[in-house]
Amino acid sequence: MFSVHGCRVVLKLLDDELTVEMSRERDVSSVRLVYYLGQFYIDVVYEKEQRAPLLVGNHAAACDLNLDNLMVIVSTNPIVPSIIVDGRGIKSFNQWFNKNKSELQSKHDIILNEIKELRDKGKEIPDELLAKERELRGRLRALWAYRKRRLDDWFHKITRWLTEFLYRTGHDVFVIGTGVLEAKRNCSERLNKKVTEKFVPMPYRRLIQLLEYKCEERGIRVIEVPNEEYTSKTCCINDDIRRIQRSERPKFSGRRIARGIYRTIYNKTIEINADVNAAFNILRIYANIQPAELFEPNVLKWKLCRPIRVCFTDDVNELIERILNHR
């Protein structure tokens, strides 16, 4: 079915053939035909020389995963601002998907029930009813496949620029709080079957997997922190998140006063970004650092109070330059 001719991969079909042109710099080693929800995908595997990356620093960064703020990233590098990766577009798309999936699934279930009733009564099933069932089943499969392609495209873009940014700014460790994955599982268990079928959550695990292999090529380690308990309630400046997680009756020096705002004391009362505060606590769980000792007061306030919001569709080089010039 497949044949490889230099930089060309030829897929022979029944009455035709499909040719995929590869870069002459790539040495194709194998080709896989993958079937997914009624569609075929061609995976081209090529040889790539893995060179030991030259790291330019030993800074650590951490990330808190959310929805509207898909990734909130903080760093021990004093010149790097706190970053919010805008996730509202992906969230909106996922809501659109869930709405359309729910409508199609409902119509499909009605048709299946009609077919089942006719079979139970021993009656003949009309061809029109079977054709309608096949049509709805095909539309559901196409919708799922479209979602996978869109999210894969977005996640590849996000992880590409993030890996490049971490490398250029001297990071060798990236810490991700994965408590959201456990929360997602617990939420699915609490919801009844009917609601669960209608709601498909964000595939954070896929995002992490793509980030891991891209960071590995750059020599950056990705560390997962599964226990995010109290990271949103604990003040990253005054409290010790490790001690609070071990405490049976924890006390906090600050509190969340509104959506996205955390109030605490740093010489005087200060309001900081709540998601940035949580990301710093995730970093403290891994590295046990004290931000107040690591940064000058004005730098710490800048990191906690003035995160920069970025969109992953921007050009990588322009995006990195804009982030580093953010003051």
PDB file of C-alpha atoms in Angstrom, residues 163-306:
ATOM      1  CA  THR A 163       9.527  25.429  24.767  1.00  0.00           C
ATOM      2  CA  GLU A 164      11.415  27.976  22.679  1.00  0.00           C
ATOM      3  CA  PHE A 165      10.728  30.687  25.260  1.00  0.00           C
ATOM      4  CA  LEU A 166      11.878  28.536  28.186  1.00  0.00           C
ATOM      5  CA  TYR A 167      15.073  27.620  26.358  1.00  0.00           C
ATOM      6  CA  ARG A 168      15.947  31.174  25.311  1.00  0.00           C
ATOM      7  CA  THR A 169      15.363  32.532  28.827  1.00  0.00           C
ATOM      8  CA  GLY A 170      17.632  30.001  30.522  1.00  0.00           C
ATOM      9  CA  HIS A 171      15.281  27.440  32.065  1.00  0.00           C
ATOM     10  CA  ASP A 172      16.193  23.809  32.636  1.00  0.00           C
ATOM     11  CA  VAL A 173      13.118  22.796  34.688  1.00  0.00           C
ATOM     12  CA  PHE A 174       9.404  23.345  34.044  1.00  0.00           C
ATOM     13  CA  VAL A 175       6.993  22.372  36.832  1.00  0.00           C
ATOM     14  CA  ILE A 176       3.318  21.715  36.039  1.00  0.00           C
ATOM     15  CA  GLY A 177       0.570  21.415  38.613  1.00  0.00           C
ATOM     16  CA  THR A 178      -1.536  18.459  37.497  1.00  0.00           C
ATOM     17  CA  GLY A 179      -4.149  18.606  40.240  1.00  0.00           C
ATOM     18  CA  VAL A 180      -6.615  19.753  37.574  1.00  0.00           C
ATOM     19  CA  LEU A 181      -6.466  16.236  36.076  1.00  0.00           C
ATOM     20  CA  GLU A 182      -7.520  14.676  39.371  1.00  0.00           C
ATOM     21  CA  ALA A 183     -10.215  17.320  39.822  1.00  0.00           C
ATOM     22  CA  LYS A 184     -11.506  16.490  36.326  1.00  0.00           C
ATOM     23  CA  ARG A 185     -11.708  12.791  37.195  1.00  0.00           C
ATOM     24  CA  ASN A 186     -13.499  13.493  40.482  1.00  0.00           C
ATOM     25  CA  CYS A 187     -15.942  15.813  38.714  1.00  0.00           C
ATOM     26  CA  SER A 188     -16.775  13.119  36.149  1.00  0.00           C
ATOM     27  CA  GLU A 189     -17.394  10.609  38.941  1.00  0.00           C
ATOM     28  CA  ARG A 190     -19.804  12.970  40.723  1.00  0.00           C
ATOM     29  CA  LEU A 191     -21.788  13.806  37.587  1.00  0.00           C
ATOM     30  CA  ASN A 192     -24.494  11.421  36.493  1.00  0.00           C
ATOM     31  CA  LYS A 193     -24.092   9.479  33.256  1.00  0.00           C
ATOM     32  CA  LYS A 194     -26.428  11.714  31.260  1.00  0.00           C
ATOM     33  CA  VAL A 195     -24.479  14.876  32.125  1.00  0.00           C
ATOM     34  CA  THR A 196     -21.097  13.188  31.614  1.00  0.00           C
ATOM     35  CA  GLU A 197     -22.077  12.113  28.094  1.00  0.00           C
ATOM     36  CA  LYS A 198     -22.883  15.720  27.192  1.00  0.00           C
ATOM     37  CA  PHE A 199     -19.749  17.289  28.651  1.00  0.00           C
ATOM     38  CA  VAL A 200     -16.252  16.608  27.310  1.00  0.00           C
ATOM     39  CA  PRO A 201     -13.586  18.428  29.352  1.00  0.00           C
ATOM     40  CA  MET A 202     -10.322  19.991  28.217  1.00  0.00           C
ATOM     41  CA  PRO A 203      -7.640  17.386  27.294  1.00  0.00           C
ATOM     42  CA  TYR A 204      -4.891  18.716  29.576  1.00  0.00           C
ATOM     43  CA  ARG A 205      -2.996  15.421  29.482  1.00  0.00           C
ATOM     44  CA  ARG A 206      -2.528  15.776  25.718  1.00  0.00           C
ATOM     45  CA  LEU A 207      -1.112  19.284  26.241  1.00  0.00           C
ATOM     46  CA  ILE A 208       1.366  17.979  28.827  1.00  0.00           C
ATOM     47  CA  GLN A 209       2.470  15.089  26.586  1.00  0.00           C
ATOM     48  CA  LEU A 210       3.250  17.424  23.686  1.00  0.00           C
ATOM     49  CA  LEU A 211       5.150  19.765  25.993  1.00  0.00           C
ATOM     50  CA  GLU A 212       7.205  16.922  27.477  1.00  0.00           C
ATOM     51  CA  TYR A 213       8.645  15.648  24.206  1.00  0.00           C
ATOM     52  CA  LYS A 214       9.372  19.163  22.894  1.00  0.00           C
ATOM     53  CA  CYS A 215      11.117  20.147  26.139  1.00  0.00           C
ATOM     54  CA  GLU A 216      13.124  16.916  26.087  1.00  0.00           C
ATOM     55  CA  GLU A 217      14.644  17.943  22.747  1.00  0.00           C
ATOM     56  CA  ARG A 218      15.823  21.169  24.406  1.00  0.00           C
ATOM     57  CA  GLY A 219      17.145  19.461  27.531  1.00  0.00           C
ATOM     58  CA  ILE A 220      14.393  20.894  29.742  1.00  0.00           C
ATOM     59  CA  ARG A 221      12.925  18.592  32.378  1.00  0.00           C
ATOM     60  CA  VAL A 222       9.144  18.624  32.885  1.00  0.00           C
ATOM     61  CA  ILE A 223       8.116  17.843  36.477  1.00  0.00           C
ATOM     62  CA  GLU A 224       4.505  17.127  37.464  1.00  0.00           C
ATOM     63  CA  VAL A 225       3.167  18.206  40.861  1.00  0.00           C
ATOM     64  CA  PRO A 226      -0.077  16.256  41.419  1.00  0.00           C
ATOM     65  CA  ASN A 227      -0.883  17.696  44.860  1.00  0.00           C
ATOM     66  CA  GLU A 228      -2.161  21.262  44.359  1.00  0.00           C
ATOM     67  CA  GLU A 229      -4.101  21.357  47.622  1.00  0.00           C
ATOM     68  CA  TYR A 230      -4.280  24.876  49.112  1.00  0.00           C
ATOM     69  CA  THR A 231      -2.162  26.447  46.348  1.00  0.00           C
ATOM     70  CA  SER A 232      -4.963  28.946  45.652  1.00  0.00           C
ATOM     71  CA  LYS A 233      -5.600  29.752  49.330  1.00  0.00           C
ATOM     72  CA  THR A 234      -1.981  30.010  50.480  1.00  0.00           C
ATOM     73  CA  CYS A 235      -0.018  33.257  50.182  1.00  0.00           C
ATOM     74  CA  CYS A 236       3.179  32.529  48.243  1.00  0.00           C
ATOM     75  CA  ILE A 237       4.988  35.402  50.028  1.00  0.00           C
ATOM     76  CA  ASN A 238       4.217  34.808  53.697  1.00  0.00           C
ATOM     77  CA  ASP A 239       3.029  31.202  54.012  1.00  0.00           C
ATOM     78  CA  ASP A 240       4.850  27.886  53.598  1.00  0.00           C
ATOM     79  CA  ILE A 241       2.764  25.768  51.214  1.00  0.00           C
ATOM     80  CA  ARG A 242       4.544  22.559  52.233  1.00  0.00           C
ATOM     81  CA  ARG A 243       3.806  23.111  55.908  1.00  0.00           C
ATOM     82  CA  ILE A 244       0.193  24.090  55.190  1.00  0.00           C
ATOM     83  CA  GLN A 245      -0.392  20.940  53.114  1.00  0.00           C
ATOM     84  CA  ARG A 246       0.769  18.864  56.089  1.00  0.00           C
ATOM     85  CA  SER A 247      -1.332  20.789  58.615  1.00  0.00           C
ATOM     86  CA  GLU A 248      -4.694  19.461  59.809  1.00  0.00           C
ATOM     87  CA  ARG A 249      -6.009  22.986  60.498  1.00  0.00           C
ATOM     88  CA  PRO A 250      -4.159  25.345  58.163  1.00  0.00           C
ATOM     89  CA  LYS A 251      -4.191  29.118  58.628  1.00  0.00           C
ATOM     90  CA  PHE A 252      -3.626  31.583  55.812  1.00  0.00           C
ATOM     91  CA  SER A 253      -2.187  35.101  55.880  1.00  0.00           C
ATOM     92  CA  GLY A 254      -4.276  36.221  52.907  1.00  0.00           C
ATOM     93  CA  ARG A 255      -7.480  35.400  51.079  1.00  0.00           C
ATOM     94  CA  ARG A 256      -9.115  35.478  47.681  1.00  0.00           C
ATOM     95  CA  ILE A 257     -11.424  38.503  47.644  1.00  0.00           C
ATOM     96  CA  ALA A 258     -12.722  38.270  44.062  1.00  0.00           C
ATOM     97  CA  ARG A 259     -12.283  36.320  40.863  1.00  0.00           C
ATOM     98  CA  GLY A 260      -8.577  36.495  40.042  1.00  0.00           C
ATOM     99  CA  ILE A 261      -7.618  38.726  43.000  1.00  0.00           C
ATOM    100  CA  TYR A 262      -5.781  37.629  46.156  1.00  0.00           C
ATOM    101  CA  ARG A 263      -5.259  40.060  49.047  1.00  0.00           C
ATOM    102  CA  THR A 264      -2.314  39.664  51.410  1.00  0.00           C
ATOM    103  CA  ILE A 265       0.304  41.614  53.369  1.00  0.00           C
ATOM    104  CA  TYR A 266       3.702  42.534  51.895  1.00  0.00           C
ATOM    105  CA  ASN A 267       4.953  45.466  53.991  1.00  0.00           C
ATOM    106  CA  LYS A 268       1.399  46.728  53.539  1.00  0.00           C
ATOM    107  CA  THR A 269      -1.866  45.375  52.158  1.00  0.00           C
ATOM    108  CA  ILE A 270      -1.393  44.312  48.549  1.00  0.00           C
ATOM    109  CA  GLU A 271      -3.658  42.731  45.947  1.00  0.00           C
ATOM    110  CA  ILE A 272      -1.987  40.237  43.622  1.00  0.00           C
ATOM    111  CA  ASN A 273      -3.084  37.996  40.764  1.00  0.00           C
ATOM    112  CA  ALA A 274      -4.621  34.868  42.304  1.00  0.00           C
ATOM    113  CA  ASP A 275      -3.518  32.498  39.521  1.00  0.00           C
ATOM    114  CA  VAL A 276       0.056  33.817  39.633  1.00  0.00           C
ATOM    115  CA  ASN A 277       0.015  33.262  43.397  1.00  0.00           C
ATOM    116  CA  ALA A 278      -1.071  29.632  42.834  1.00  0.00           C
ATOM    117  CA  ALA A 279       1.658  29.102  40.209  1.00  0.00           C
ATOM    118  CA  PHE A 280       4.338  30.365  42.614  1.00  0.00           C
ATOM    119  CA  ASN A 281       3.052  27.945  45.250  1.00  0.00           C
ATOM    120  CA  ILE A 282       3.387  25.084  42.739  1.00  0.00           C
ATOM    121  CA  LEU A 283       6.975  26.191  42.154  1.00  0.00           C
ATOM    122  CA  ARG A 284       7.570  26.288  45.928  1.00  0.00           C
ATOM    123  CA  ILE A 285       6.269  22.726  46.323  1.00  0.00           C
ATOM    124  CA  TYR A 286       8.969  21.546  43.920  1.00  0.00           C
ATOM    125  CA  ALA A 287      11.890  23.877  44.681  1.00  0.00           C
ATOM    126  CA  ASN A 288      11.072  25.080  48.233  1.00  0.00           C
ATOM    127  CA  ILE A 289      12.082  28.629  47.322  1.00  0.00           C
ATOM    128  CA  GLN A 290      11.011  31.843  49.040  1.00  0.00           C
ATOM    129  CA  PRO A 291      10.006  34.496  46.461  1.00  0.00           C
ATOM    130  CA  ALA A 292      10.529  37.338  48.951  1.00  0.00           C
ATOM    131  CA  GLU A 293      14.170  36.258  49.331  1.00  0.00           C
ATOM    132  CA  LEU A 294      14.710  35.441  45.657  1.00  0.00           C
ATOM    133  CA  PHE A 295      13.596  38.784  44.177  1.00  0.00           C
ATOM    134  CA  GLU A 296      13.923  42.462  44.989  1.00  0.00           C
ATOM    135  CA  PRO A 297      10.625  43.897  46.364  1.00  0.00           C
ATOM    136  CA  ASN A 298       9.818  45.860  43.192  1.00  0.00           C
ATOM    137  CA  VAL A 299      10.561  42.823  40.986  1.00  0.00           C
ATOM    138  CA  LEU A 300       8.375  40.564  43.136  1.00  0.00           C
ATOM    139  CA  LYS A 301       5.463  43.026  43.012  1.00  0.00           C
ATOM    140  CA  TRP A 302       5.880  43.280  39.234  1.00  0.00           C
ATOM    141  CA  LYS A 303       5.740  39.512  38.867  1.00  0.00           C
ATOM    142  CA  LEU A 304       2.751  39.105  41.206  1.00  0.00           C
ATOM    143  CA  CYS A 305       0.672  42.078  40.076  1.00  0.00           C
ATOM    144  CA  ARG A 306       1.418  42.608  36.378  1.00  0.00           C
TER     145      ARG A 306
END
